[in-house]
Short mmCIF file of C-alpha atoms in Angstrom, two decimals:
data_model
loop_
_atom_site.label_atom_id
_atom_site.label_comp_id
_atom_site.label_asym_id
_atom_site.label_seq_id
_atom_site.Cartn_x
_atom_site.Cartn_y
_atom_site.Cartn_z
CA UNK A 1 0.00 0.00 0.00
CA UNK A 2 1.34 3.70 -0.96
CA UNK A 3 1.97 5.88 1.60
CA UNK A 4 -0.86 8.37 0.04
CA UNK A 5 -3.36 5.39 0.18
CA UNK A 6 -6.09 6.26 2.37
CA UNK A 7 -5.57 3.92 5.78
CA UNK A 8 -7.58 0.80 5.55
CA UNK A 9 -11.36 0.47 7.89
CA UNK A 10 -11.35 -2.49 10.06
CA UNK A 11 -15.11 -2.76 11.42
CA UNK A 12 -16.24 -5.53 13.87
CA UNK A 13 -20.05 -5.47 14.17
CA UNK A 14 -20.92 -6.25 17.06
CA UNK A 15 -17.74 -5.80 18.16
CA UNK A 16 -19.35 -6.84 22.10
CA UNK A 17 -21.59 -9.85 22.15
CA UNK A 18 -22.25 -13.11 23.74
CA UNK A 19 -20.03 -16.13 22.36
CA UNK A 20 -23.11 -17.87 20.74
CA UNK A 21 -23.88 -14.77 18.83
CA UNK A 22 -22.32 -14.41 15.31
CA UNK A 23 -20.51 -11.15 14.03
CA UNK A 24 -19.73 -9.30 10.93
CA UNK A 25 -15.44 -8.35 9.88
CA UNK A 26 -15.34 -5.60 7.32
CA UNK A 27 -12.19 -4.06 5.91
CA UNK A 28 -12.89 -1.29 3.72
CA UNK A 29 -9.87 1.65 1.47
CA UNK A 30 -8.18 -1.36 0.19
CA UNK A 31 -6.57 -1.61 -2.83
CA UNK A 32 -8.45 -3.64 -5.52
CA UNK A 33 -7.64 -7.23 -6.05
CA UNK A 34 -5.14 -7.40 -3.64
CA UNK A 35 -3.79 -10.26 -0.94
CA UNK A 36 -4.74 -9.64 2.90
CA UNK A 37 -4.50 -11.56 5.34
CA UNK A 38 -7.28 -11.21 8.59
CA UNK A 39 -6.08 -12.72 12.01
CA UNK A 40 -7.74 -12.92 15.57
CA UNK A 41 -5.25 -13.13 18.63
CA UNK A 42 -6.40 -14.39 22.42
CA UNK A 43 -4.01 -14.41 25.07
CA UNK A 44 -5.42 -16.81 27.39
CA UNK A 45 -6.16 -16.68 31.32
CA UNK A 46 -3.70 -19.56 31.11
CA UNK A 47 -0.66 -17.38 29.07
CA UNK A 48 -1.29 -18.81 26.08
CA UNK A 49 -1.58 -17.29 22.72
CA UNK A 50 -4.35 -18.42 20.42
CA UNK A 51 -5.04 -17.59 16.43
CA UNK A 52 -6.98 -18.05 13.57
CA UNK A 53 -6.34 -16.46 10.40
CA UNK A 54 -7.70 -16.50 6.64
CA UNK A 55 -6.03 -15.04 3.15
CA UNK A 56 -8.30 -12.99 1.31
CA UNK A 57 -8.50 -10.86 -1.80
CA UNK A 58 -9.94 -7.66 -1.79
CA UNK A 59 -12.62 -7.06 -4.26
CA UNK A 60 -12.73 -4.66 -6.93
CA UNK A 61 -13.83 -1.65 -4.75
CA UNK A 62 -11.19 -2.30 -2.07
CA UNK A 63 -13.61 -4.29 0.64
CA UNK A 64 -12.99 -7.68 2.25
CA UNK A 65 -16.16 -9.11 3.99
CA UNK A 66 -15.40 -12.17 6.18
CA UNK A 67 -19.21 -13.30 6.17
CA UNK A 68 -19.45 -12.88 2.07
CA UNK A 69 -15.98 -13.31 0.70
CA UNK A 70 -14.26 -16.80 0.50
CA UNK A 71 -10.67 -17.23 2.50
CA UNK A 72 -8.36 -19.02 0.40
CA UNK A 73 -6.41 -20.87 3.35
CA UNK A 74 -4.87 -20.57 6.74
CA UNK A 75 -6.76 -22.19 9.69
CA UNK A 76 -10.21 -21.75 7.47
CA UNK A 77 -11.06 -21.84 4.14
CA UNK A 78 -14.42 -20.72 1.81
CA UNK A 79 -17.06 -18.35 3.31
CA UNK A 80 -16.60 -19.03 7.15
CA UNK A 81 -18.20 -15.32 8.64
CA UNK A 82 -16.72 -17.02 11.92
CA UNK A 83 -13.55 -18.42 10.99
CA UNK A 84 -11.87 -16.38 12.44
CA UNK A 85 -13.52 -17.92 16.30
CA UNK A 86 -14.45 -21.25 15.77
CA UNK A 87 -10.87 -22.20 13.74
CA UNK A 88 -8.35 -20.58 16.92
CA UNK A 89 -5.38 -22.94 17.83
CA UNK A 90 -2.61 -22.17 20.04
CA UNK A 91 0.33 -20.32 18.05
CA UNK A 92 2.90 -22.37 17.00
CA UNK A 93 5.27 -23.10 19.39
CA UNK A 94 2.99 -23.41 22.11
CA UNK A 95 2.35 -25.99 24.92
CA UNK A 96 0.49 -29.52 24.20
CA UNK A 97 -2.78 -30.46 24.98
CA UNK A 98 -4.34 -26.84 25.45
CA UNK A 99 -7.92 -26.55 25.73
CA UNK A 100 -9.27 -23.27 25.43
CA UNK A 101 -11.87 -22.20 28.50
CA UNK A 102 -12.54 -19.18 30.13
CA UNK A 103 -12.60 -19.33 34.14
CA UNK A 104 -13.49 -15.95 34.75
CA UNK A 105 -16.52 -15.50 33.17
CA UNK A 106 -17.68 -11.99 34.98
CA UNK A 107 -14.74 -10.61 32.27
CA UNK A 108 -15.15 -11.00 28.55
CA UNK A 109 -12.67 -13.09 26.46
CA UNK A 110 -10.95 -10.18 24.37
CA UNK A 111 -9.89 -10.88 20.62
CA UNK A 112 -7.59 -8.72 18.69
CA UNK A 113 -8.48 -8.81 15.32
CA UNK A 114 -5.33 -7.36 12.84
CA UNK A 115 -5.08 -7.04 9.06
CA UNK A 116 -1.93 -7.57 7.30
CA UNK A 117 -0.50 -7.34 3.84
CA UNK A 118 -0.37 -10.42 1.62
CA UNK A 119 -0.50 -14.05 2.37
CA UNK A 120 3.04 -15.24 3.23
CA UNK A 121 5.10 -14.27 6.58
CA UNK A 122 2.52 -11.75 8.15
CA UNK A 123 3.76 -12.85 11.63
CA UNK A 124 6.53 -11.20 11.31
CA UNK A 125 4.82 -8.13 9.86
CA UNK A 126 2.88 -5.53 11.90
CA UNK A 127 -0.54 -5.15 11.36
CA UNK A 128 -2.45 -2.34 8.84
CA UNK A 129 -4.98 -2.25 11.28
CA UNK A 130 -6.23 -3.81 14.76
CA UNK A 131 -9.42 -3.84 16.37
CA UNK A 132 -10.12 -5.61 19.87
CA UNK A 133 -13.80 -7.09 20.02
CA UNK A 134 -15.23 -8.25 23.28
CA UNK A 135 -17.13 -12.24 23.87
CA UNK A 136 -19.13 -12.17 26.62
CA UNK A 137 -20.34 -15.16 28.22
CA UNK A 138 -22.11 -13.27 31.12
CA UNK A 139 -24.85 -10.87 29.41
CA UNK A 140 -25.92 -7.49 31.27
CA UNK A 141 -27.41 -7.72 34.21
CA UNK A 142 -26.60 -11.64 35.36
CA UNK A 143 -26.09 -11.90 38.64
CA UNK A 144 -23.65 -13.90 40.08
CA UNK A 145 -23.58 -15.84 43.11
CA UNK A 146 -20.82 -18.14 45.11
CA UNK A 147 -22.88 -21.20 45.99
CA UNK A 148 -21.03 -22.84 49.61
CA UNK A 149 -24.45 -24.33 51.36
CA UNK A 150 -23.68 -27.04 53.01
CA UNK A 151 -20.91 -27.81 51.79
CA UNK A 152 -21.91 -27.24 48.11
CA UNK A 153 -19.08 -25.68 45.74
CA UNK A 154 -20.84 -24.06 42.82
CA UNK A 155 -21.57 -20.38 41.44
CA UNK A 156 -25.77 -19.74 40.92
CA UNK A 157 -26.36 -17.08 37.52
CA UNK A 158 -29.53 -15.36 38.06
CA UNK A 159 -30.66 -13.45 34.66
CA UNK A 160 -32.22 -9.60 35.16
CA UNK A 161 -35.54 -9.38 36.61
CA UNK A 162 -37.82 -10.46 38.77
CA UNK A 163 -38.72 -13.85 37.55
CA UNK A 164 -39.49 -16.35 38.41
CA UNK A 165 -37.03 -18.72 35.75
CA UNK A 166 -36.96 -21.48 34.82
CA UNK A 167 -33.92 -23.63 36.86
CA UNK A 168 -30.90 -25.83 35.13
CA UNK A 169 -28.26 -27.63 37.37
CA UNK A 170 -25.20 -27.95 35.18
CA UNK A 171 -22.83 -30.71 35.67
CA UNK A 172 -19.27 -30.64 33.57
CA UNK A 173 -17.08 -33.85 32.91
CA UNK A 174 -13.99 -35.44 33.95
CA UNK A 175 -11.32 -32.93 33.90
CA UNK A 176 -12.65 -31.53 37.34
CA UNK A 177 -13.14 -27.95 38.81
CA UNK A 178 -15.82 -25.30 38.60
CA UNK A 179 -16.65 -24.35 35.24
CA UNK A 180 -19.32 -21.69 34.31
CA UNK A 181 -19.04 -20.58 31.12
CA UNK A 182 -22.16 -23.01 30.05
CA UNK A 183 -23.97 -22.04 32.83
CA UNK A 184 -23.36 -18.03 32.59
CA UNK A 185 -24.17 -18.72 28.90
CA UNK A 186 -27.46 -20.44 29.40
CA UNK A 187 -28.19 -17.42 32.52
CA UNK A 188 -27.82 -14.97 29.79
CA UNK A 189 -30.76 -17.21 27.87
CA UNK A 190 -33.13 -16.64 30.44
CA UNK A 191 -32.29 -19.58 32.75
CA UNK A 192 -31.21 -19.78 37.00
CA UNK A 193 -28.19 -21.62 36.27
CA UNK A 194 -25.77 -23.75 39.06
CA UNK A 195 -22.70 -24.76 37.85
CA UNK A 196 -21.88 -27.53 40.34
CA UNK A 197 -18.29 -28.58 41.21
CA UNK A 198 -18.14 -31.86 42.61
CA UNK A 199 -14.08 -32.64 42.97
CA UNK A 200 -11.22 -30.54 42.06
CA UNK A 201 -8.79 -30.82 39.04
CA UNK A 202 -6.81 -33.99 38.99
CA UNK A 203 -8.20 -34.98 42.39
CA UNK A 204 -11.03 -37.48 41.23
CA UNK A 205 -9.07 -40.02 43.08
CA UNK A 206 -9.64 -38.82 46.34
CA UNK A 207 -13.35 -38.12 45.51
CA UNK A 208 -16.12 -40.27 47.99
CA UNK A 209 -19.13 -38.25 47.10
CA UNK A 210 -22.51 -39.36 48.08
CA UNK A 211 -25.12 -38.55 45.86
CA UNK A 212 -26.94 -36.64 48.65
CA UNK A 213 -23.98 -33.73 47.56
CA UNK A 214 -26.01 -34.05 43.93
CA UNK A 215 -29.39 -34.13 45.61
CA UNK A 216 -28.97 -31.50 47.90
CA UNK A 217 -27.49 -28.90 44.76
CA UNK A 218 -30.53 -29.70 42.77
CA UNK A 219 -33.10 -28.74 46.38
CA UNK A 220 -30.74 -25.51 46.49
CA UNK A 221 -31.73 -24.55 43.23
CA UNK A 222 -35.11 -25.78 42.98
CA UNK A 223 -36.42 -23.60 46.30
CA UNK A 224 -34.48 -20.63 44.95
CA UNK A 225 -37.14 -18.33 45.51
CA UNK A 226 -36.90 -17.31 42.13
CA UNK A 227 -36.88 -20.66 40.42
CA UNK A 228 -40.13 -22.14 38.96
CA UNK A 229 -39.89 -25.03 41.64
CA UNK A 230 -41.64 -27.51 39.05
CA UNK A 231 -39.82 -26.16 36.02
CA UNK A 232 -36.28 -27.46 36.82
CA UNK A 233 -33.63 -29.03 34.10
CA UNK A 234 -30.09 -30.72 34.51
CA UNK A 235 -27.40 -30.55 31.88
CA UNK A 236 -24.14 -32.39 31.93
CA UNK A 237 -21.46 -33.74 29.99
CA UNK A 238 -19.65 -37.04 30.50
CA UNK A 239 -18.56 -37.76 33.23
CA UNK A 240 -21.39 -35.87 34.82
CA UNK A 241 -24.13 -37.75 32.53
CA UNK A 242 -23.14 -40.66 35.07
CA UNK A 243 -24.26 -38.81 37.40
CA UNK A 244 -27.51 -37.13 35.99
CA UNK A 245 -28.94 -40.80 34.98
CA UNK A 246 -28.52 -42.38 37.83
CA UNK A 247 -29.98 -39.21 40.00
CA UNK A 248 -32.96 -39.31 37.69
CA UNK A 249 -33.57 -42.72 38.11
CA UNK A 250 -32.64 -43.84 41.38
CA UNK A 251 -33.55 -40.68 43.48
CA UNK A 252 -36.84 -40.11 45.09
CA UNK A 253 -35.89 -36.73 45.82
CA UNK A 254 -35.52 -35.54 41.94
CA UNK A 255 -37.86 -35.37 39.58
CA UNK A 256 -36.51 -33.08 36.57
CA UNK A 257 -38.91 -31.43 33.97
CA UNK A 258 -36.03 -32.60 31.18
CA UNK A 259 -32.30 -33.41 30.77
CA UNK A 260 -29.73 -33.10 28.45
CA UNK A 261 -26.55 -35.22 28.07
CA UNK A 262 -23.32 -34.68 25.81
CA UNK A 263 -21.28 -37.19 25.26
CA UNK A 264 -23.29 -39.82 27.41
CA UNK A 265 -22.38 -42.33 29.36
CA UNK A 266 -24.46 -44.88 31.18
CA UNK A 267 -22.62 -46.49 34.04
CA UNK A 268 -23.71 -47.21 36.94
CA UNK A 269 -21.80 -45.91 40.11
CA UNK A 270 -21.77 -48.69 42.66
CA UNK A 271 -22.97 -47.31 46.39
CA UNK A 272 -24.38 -44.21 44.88
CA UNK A 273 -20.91 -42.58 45.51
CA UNK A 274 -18.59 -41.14 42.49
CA UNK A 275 -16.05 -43.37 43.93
CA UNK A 276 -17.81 -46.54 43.37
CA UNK A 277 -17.52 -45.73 39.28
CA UNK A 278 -13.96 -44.57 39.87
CA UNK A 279 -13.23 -48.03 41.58
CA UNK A 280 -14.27 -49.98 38.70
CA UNK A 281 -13.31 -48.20 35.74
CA UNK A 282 -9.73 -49.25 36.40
CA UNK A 283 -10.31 -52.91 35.74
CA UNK A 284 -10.42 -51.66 31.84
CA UNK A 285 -7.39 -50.19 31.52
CA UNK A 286 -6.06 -52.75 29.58
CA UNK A 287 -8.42 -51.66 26.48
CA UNK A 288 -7.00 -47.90 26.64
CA UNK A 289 -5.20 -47.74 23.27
CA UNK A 290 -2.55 -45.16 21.77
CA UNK A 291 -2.23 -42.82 18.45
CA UNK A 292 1.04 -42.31 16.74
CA UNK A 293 1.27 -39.53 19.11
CA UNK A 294 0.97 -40.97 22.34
CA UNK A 295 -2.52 -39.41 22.71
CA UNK A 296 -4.91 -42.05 24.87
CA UNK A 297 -7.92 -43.66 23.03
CA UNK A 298 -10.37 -44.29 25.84
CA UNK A 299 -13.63 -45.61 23.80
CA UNK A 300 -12.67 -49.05 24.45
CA UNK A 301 -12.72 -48.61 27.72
CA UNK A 302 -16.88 -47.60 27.39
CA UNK A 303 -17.68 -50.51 25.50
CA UNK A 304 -16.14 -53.40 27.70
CA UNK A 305 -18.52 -51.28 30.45
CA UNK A 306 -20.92 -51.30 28.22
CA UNK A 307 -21.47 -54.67 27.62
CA UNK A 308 -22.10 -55.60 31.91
CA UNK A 309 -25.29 -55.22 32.01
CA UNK A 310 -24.68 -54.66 35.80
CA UNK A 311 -22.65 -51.55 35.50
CA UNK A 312 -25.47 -49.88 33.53
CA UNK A 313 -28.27 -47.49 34.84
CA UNK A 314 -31.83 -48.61 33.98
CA UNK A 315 -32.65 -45.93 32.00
CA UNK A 316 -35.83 -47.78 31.05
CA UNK A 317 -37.04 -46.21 34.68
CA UNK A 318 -36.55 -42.81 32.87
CA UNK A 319 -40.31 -40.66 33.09
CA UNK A 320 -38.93 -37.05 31.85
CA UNK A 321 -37.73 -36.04 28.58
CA UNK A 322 -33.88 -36.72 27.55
CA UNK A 323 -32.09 -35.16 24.91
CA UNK A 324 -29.00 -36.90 23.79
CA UNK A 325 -26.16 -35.51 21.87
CA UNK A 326 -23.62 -37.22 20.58
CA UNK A 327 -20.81 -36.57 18.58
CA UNK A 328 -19.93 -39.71 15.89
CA UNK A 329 -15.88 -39.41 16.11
CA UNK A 330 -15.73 -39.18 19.92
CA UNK A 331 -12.37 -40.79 20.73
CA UNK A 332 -12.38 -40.28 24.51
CA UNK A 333 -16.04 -42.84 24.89
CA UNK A 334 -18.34 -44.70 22.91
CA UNK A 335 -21.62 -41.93 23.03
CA UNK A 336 -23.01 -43.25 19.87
CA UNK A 337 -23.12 -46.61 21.25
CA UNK A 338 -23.67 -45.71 24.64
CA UNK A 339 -27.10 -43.90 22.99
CA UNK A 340 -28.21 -46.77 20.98
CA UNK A 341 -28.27 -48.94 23.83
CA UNK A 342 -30.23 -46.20 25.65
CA UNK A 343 -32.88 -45.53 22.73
CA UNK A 344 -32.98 -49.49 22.79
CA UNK A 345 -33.96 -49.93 26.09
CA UNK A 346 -36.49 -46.85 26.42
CA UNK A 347 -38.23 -47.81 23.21
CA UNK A 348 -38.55 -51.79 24.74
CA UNK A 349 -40.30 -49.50 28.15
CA UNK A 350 -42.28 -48.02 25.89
CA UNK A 351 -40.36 -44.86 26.65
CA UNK A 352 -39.24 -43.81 23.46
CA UNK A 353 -41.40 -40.93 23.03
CA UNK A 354 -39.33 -39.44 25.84
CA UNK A 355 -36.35 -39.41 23.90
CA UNK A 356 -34.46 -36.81 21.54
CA UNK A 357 -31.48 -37.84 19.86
CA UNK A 358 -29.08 -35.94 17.53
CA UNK A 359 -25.65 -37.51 16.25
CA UNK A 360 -22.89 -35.47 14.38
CA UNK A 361 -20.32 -37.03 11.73
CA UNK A 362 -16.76 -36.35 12.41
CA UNK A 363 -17.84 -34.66 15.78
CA UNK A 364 -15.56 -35.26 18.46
CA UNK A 365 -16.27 -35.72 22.66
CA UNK A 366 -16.17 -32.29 23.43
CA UNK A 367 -19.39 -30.54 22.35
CA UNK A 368 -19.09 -26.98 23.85
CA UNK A 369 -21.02 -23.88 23.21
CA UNK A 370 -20.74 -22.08 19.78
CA UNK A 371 -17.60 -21.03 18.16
CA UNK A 372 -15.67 -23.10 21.03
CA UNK A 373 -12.53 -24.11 19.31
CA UNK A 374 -12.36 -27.53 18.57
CA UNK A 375 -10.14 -29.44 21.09
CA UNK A 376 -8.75 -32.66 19.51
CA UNK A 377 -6.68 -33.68 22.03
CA UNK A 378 -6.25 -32.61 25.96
CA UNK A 379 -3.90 -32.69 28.94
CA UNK A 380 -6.16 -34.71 31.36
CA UNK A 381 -5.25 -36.15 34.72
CA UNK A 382 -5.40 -39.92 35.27
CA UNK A 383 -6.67 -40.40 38.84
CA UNK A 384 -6.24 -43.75 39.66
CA UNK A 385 -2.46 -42.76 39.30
CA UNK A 386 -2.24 -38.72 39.21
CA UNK A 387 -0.52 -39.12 36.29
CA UNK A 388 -1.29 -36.62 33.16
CA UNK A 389 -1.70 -37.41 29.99
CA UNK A 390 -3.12 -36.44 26.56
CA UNK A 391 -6.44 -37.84 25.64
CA UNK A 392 -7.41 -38.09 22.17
CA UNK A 393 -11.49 -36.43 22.08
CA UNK A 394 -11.76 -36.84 18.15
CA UNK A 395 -13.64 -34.62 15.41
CA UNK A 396 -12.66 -32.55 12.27
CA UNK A 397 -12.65 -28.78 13.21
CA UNK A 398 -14.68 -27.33 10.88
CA UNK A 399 -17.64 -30.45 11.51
CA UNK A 400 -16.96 -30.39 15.11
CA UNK A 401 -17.58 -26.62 14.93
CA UNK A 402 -20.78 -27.03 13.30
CA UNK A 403 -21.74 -29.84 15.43
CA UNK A 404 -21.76 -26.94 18.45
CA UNK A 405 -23.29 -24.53 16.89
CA UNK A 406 -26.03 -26.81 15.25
CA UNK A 407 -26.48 -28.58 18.82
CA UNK A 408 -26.44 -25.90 20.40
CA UNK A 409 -29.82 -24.39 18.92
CA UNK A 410 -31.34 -27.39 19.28
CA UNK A 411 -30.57 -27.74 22.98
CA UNK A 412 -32.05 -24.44 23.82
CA UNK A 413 -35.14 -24.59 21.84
CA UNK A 414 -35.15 -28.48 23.96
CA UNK A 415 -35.11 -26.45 26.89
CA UNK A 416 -37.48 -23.60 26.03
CA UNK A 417 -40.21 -26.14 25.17
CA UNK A 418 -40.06 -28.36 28.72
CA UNK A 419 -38.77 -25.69 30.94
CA UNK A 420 -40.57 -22.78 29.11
CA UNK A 421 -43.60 -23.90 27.06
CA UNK A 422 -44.73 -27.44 28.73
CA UNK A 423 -47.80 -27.54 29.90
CA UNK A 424 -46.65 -29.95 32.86
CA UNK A 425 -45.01 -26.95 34.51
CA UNK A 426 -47.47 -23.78 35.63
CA UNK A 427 -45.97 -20.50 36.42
#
């Protein structure tokens, strides 16, 4: 570009908005027909750097428009409007097995997007232009509240207004600690939300939880005074899908309007304590398997559960809606599998009417919000011996990214009709 070339307009519209909500990158006073090359930076609350970049061409009035023009490589390619989110890997360089979540989610996640000249070596270039956008998870007004009854460990996201709400007890996975971005997220839809911790990171060994901890989160939420007491949901992922099932079918004291799983699993936890599963998980170890890259291939491990007939929750006992969601690459456990037995058995209780199911090809274990980047593989903690290592979750990036933003719709509109529309529930 000549130095008497007008400077280049880098617009971001909106440039603050919720992570499930799509925006517009403009660059306008380009040269015609030219090579550009759009990147988005994150520095992490861990301290690491993330990016995503495409190569454009600038059209014949000087404009580059990320939703309409096509990107002719980098970590996207064709019309992606958000490529530039969805596609973001650490640099190169960085640390292995990084997953990408945001722990404090009263501050947004802040994303530097730069445009530089031409395709090759713009690292090492400064930028024509920068713009930092803002992705919130926590929407105006959400209140946030540090959950401790009882023992409980949890944060509560109340949405503006009186209410009442609707109610969702959110349960996370394996990996531990108190996450809240799903919760925030789903407070900023118009839902009480607890995000539940139930054992630290890389202390599931230690864990002896009864599920009176589980029972007593879901009575904390449920008499909320500004919960609809009969209009109460539970979400979970993995690890915490053990615990949902066997809470909905083997505890008198819940009765949830719906559930949603991700990545399901359906064993049983012997004693109705977290460490009864974590006890007999071990004994198949021996079907873990490796990738050329060391990376651990857990699936196996599912379906040797899988086929015990005692180490499986009678989900045929289910009596409230379920939504499954399952991605059809998952690496890290056999959900697809783990959901046909599940649709087999309810349909033989004549249960099947309860059930919604949606599968996604080349969709890895790790179904997060929208525009989550895609986490292939992930430092996790082994807890029978502390050690870590890097699990192997699965999926294509650009399918997995669909699969989150596809699911994702589908989940809330699951949730607005039980927890919103049902005629079960009264306000």
């Amino acid at each position: 570009m000549s130095l008497s070339s007008p400077p280049p307009i880098l617009s971001v519209r909106p440039s603050r908005a919720l992570v499930d909500e799509a925006f517009e990158v403009l660059v306008e006073n380009l040269p015609p027909v030219s090579p550009f090359t759009l990147r988005s930076l994150h520095h992490s609350e861990d301290g690491d750097d993330w990016e995503a970049y495409g190569h454009y061409f600038s059209d014949h009035s000087g404009r580059v428009s990320v939703s309409e023009d096509l990107s002719f490589g980098g970590t996207y390619s064709g019309r992606e409007p958000m490529g530039l989110i969805w596609s973001l890997r650490p640099v190169p360089g960085s640390r292995t097995g990084l997953r990408l979540r945001k722990k404090d989610v009263t501050t947004p996640m802040l994303i530097t997007i730069s445009l530089y000249n031409g395709h090759e070596d713009f690292r090492d270039n400064s930028p024509l232009v920068s713009m930092v956008t803002e992705r919130w998870y926590m929407g105006p007004g959400i209140q946030r509240i540090e959950i401790t009854d009882g023992g409980l460990r949890g944060g509560l996201f109340i949405p503006p207004g009186p209410g009442p709400f609707p109610g969702i007890l959110d349960l996370w996975g394996g990996g531990g600690g108190l996450l809240e971005y799903r919760s925030a997220l789903l407070a900023s839809r118009g839902y009480i939300c607890l995000a539940l911790e139930y054992f630290k990171t890389g202390q599931m060994k230690s864990t002896d939880l009864s599920f009176e901890y589980f029972e007593k989160a879901y009575h904390v939420l449920k008499d909320h005074p500004q919960v609809i007491p009969d209009r109460v949901g539970i979400i979970s992922l993995c690890l915490g899908t053990i615990v949902t099932l066997s809470l909905v079918v083997e505890s008198a004291e819940i009765k949830p309007s719906c559930v949603v799983c991700i990545s399901n699993m359906i064993n049983k936890s012997p004693g109705k304590t977290l460490s009864g599963f974590h006890r007999s998980i071990p004994s198949k170890f021996n079907k873990i398997r490796v990738d050329e890259n060391n990376h651990q291939i857990w699936r196996d491990v599912g379906l040797a559960l899988l086929k015990e007939p005692s180490m499986k929750v009678d989900v045929a006992k289910i009596n409230c809606p379920l939504m499954l969601v399952n991605g059809c690459d998952d690496q890290n456990w056999c959900a697809v599998e783990t959901a046909d037995d599940i649709s087999k058995t309810m349909n033989a209780a004549g249960k099947g009417h309860l059930l919604t199911r949606v599968d996604y090809p080349d969709t890895g274990h790790l179904i997060e919000p929208p525009f989550s980047p895609h986490c292939f593989a992930g430092n996790f903690f082994v807890y029978s011996s502390n050690e870590k290592v890097i699990q192997l979750y699965g999926g294509k990036t650009k399918p997995h990214s669909d699969a989150q933003d596809d699911s994702w719709r589908k989940i809330l509109s699951f949730l607005r009709h039980h927890l919103y529309c049902s005629h079960k529930a009264k306000m």
